[in-house]
């Protein structure tokens, strides 16, 4: 098991691309893992490889470190969950106080499969974009959950994985700022042009913060964060 090898949960979105850069900055070998779970829109999955290519092109040192990509078929998640991420319904709050985009158990499944692949690939470090700061209402994005999951995986696999969540305590503006500190303006541009976060899979409308419908909660968060990031940079 290599202490200098990391596996990054990578969806092709802004957060996981920033996490990928964070890992490439810190570890000698970095692999990526993505989950195909019947997302409504295939856009995110199709952004993954172009983003990996662009990250390679950005920095020769990173190009050397960036290794294999693993795609795990979790279509069973789409088959058993009633979520607006996998069904054609509008994003809304439910009576449980959670958005209907919540897929119960998703990050439990993702981290479990990541650990299974990490175990096989000899990667001790697992990096994910879970974040408690920007309110999403997802209980499986909380620090408490990640800590508990790390413990569970290590007990259940008799192992010593370390789960890293570099975005846990920062907001979207600081996620943009983190990308800039890791890869300069070039990485910020790459995130704008190549990554995807819109819930509606819209790649036709281009804004200063990237592509998306501009109105869904995910676009709103990304746009607001970018505005705040630019305002802070102007001072
Ligand atoms: Zn959108």
PDB file of N, CA, C and O in Angstrom, residues 1 7 33 113-126 159 161:
ATOM      1  N   UNK A   1       0.856  -1.207   0.000  1.00  0.00           N
ATOM      2  CA  UNK A   1       0.000   0.000   0.000  1.00  0.00           C
ATOM      3  C   UNK A   1       0.884   1.246   0.000  1.00  0.00           C
ATOM      4  O   UNK A   1       1.739   1.395   0.859  1.00  0.00           O
ATOM      5  N   UNK A   7      -6.421   8.066  -4.697  1.00  0.00           N
ATOM      6  CA  UNK A   7      -7.521   7.802  -5.624  1.00  0.00           C
ATOM      7  C   UNK A   7      -8.545   8.925  -5.417  1.00  0.00           C
ATOM      8  O   UNK A   7      -9.005   9.153  -4.303  1.00  0.00           O
ATOM      9  N   UNK A  33     -11.571   7.829 -10.037  1.00  0.00           N
ATOM     10  CA  UNK A  33     -12.663   6.858 -10.083  1.00  0.00           C
ATOM     11  C   UNK A  33     -13.977   7.623 -10.309  1.00  0.00           C
ATOM     12  O   UNK A  33     -14.187   8.697  -9.740  1.00  0.00           O
ATOM     13  N   UNK A 113     -16.966   1.684  -2.730  1.00  0.00           N
ATOM     14  CA  UNK A 113     -16.364   1.196  -3.978  1.00  0.00           C
ATOM     15  C   UNK A 113     -14.983   1.813  -4.215  1.00  0.00           C
ATOM     16  O   UNK A 113     -14.085   1.152  -4.719  1.00  0.00           O
ATOM     17  N   UNK A 114     -14.832   3.083  -3.835  1.00  0.00           N
ATOM     18  CA  UNK A 114     -13.524   3.725  -3.977  1.00  0.00           C
ATOM     19  C   UNK A 114     -12.488   2.987  -3.120  1.00  0.00           C
ATOM     20  O   UNK A 114     -11.360   2.747  -3.554  1.00  0.00           O
ATOM     21  N   UNK A 115     -12.893   2.608  -1.903  1.00  0.00           N
ATOM     22  CA  UNK A 115     -11.962   1.890  -1.022  1.00  0.00           C
ATOM     23  C   UNK A 115     -11.636   0.514  -1.591  1.00  0.00           C
ATOM     24  O   UNK A 115     -10.496   0.041  -1.496  1.00  0.00           O
ATOM     25  N   UNK A 116     -12.627  -0.137  -2.189  1.00  0.00           N
ATOM     26  CA  UNK A 116     -12.376  -1.457  -2.787  1.00  0.00           C
ATOM     27  C   UNK A 116     -11.373  -1.343  -3.940  1.00  0.00           C
ATOM     28  O   UNK A 116     -10.456  -2.159  -4.060  1.00  0.00           O
ATOM     29  N   UNK A 117     -11.538  -0.314  -4.759  1.00  0.00           N
ATOM     30  CA  UNK A 117     -10.599  -0.096  -5.871  1.00  0.00           C
ATOM     31  C   UNK A 117      -9.245   0.370  -5.322  1.00  0.00           C
ATOM     32  O   UNK A 117      -8.192  -0.108  -5.755  1.00  0.00           O
ATOM     33  N   UNK A 118      -9.279   1.270  -4.334  1.00  0.00           N
ATOM     34  CA  UNK A 118      -8.046   1.760  -3.724  1.00  0.00           C
ATOM     35  C   UNK A 118      -7.238   0.633  -3.094  1.00  0.00           C
ATOM     36  O   UNK A 118      -6.003   0.600  -3.188  1.00  0.00           O
ATOM     37  N   UNK A 119      -7.929  -0.289  -2.483  1.00  0.00           N
ATOM     38  CA  UNK A 119      -7.286  -1.457  -1.868  1.00  0.00           C
ATOM     39  C   UNK A 119      -6.512  -2.247  -2.922  1.00  0.00           C
ATOM     40  O   UNK A 119      -5.347  -2.575  -2.760  1.00  0.00           O
ATOM     41  N   UNK A 120      -7.204  -2.507  -4.022  1.00  0.00           N
ATOM     42  CA  UNK A 120      -6.606  -3.286  -5.117  1.00  0.00           C
ATOM     43  C   UNK A 120      -5.460  -2.533  -5.782  1.00  0.00           C
ATOM     44  O   UNK A 120      -4.461  -3.139  -6.175  1.00  0.00           O
ATOM     45  N   UNK A 121      -5.599  -1.199  -5.891  1.00  0.00           N
ATOM     46  CA  UNK A 121      -4.603  -0.394  -6.601  1.00  0.00           C
ATOM     47  C   UNK A 121      -3.478   0.068  -5.682  1.00  0.00           C
ATOM     48  O   UNK A 121      -2.566   0.778  -6.113  1.00  0.00           O
ATOM     49  N   UNK A 122      -3.553  -0.266  -4.416  1.00  0.00           N
ATOM     50  CA  UNK A 122      -2.506   0.128  -3.480  1.00  0.00           C
ATOM     51  C   UNK A 122      -2.492   1.611  -3.168  1.00  0.00           C
ATOM     52  O   UNK A 122      -1.436   2.194  -2.905  1.00  0.00           O
ATOM     53  N   UNK A 123      -3.661   2.242  -3.215  1.00  0.00           N
ATOM     54  CA  UNK A 123      -3.744   3.669  -2.889  1.00  0.00           C
ATOM     55  C   UNK A 123      -4.290   3.840  -1.480  1.00  0.00           C
ATOM     56  O   UNK A 123      -5.426   3.451  -1.206  1.00  0.00           O
ATOM     57  N   UNK A 124      -3.492   4.421  -0.618  1.00  0.00           N
ATOM     58  CA  UNK A 124      -3.928   4.592   0.766  1.00  0.00           C
ATOM     59  C   UNK A 124      -4.856   5.793   0.923  1.00  0.00           C
ATOM     60  O   UNK A 124      -5.715   5.823   1.807  1.00  0.00           O
ATOM     61  N   UNK A 125      -4.677   6.783   0.063  1.00  0.00           N
ATOM     62  CA  UNK A 125      -5.416   8.041   0.220  1.00  0.00           C
ATOM     63  C   UNK A 125      -6.599   8.118  -0.737  1.00  0.00           C
ATOM     64  O   UNK A 125      -6.449   7.866  -1.937  1.00  0.00           O
ATOM     65  N   UNK A 126      -7.751   8.479  -0.201  1.00  0.00           N
ATOM     66  CA  UNK A 126      -8.954   8.633  -1.014  1.00  0.00           C
ATOM     67  C   UNK A 126      -9.432  10.078  -0.859  1.00  0.00           C
ATOM     68  O   UNK A 126      -9.554  10.584   0.261  1.00  0.00           O
ATOM     69  N   UNK A 159      -7.513  -2.073   7.507  1.00  0.00           N
ATOM     70  CA  UNK A 159      -6.663  -1.248   6.681  1.00  0.00           C
ATOM     71  C   UNK A 159      -6.432   0.111   7.322  1.00  0.00           C
ATOM     72  O   UNK A 159      -6.935   0.387   8.407  1.00  0.00           O
ATOM     73  N   UNK A 161      -6.765   3.380   5.475  1.00  0.00           N
ATOM     74  CA  UNK A 161      -7.078   4.433   4.506  1.00  0.00           C
ATOM     75  C   UNK A 161      -7.150   5.789   5.208  1.00  0.00           C
ATOM     76  O   UNK A 161      -7.525   5.870   6.371  1.00  0.00           O
TER      77      UNK A 161
END
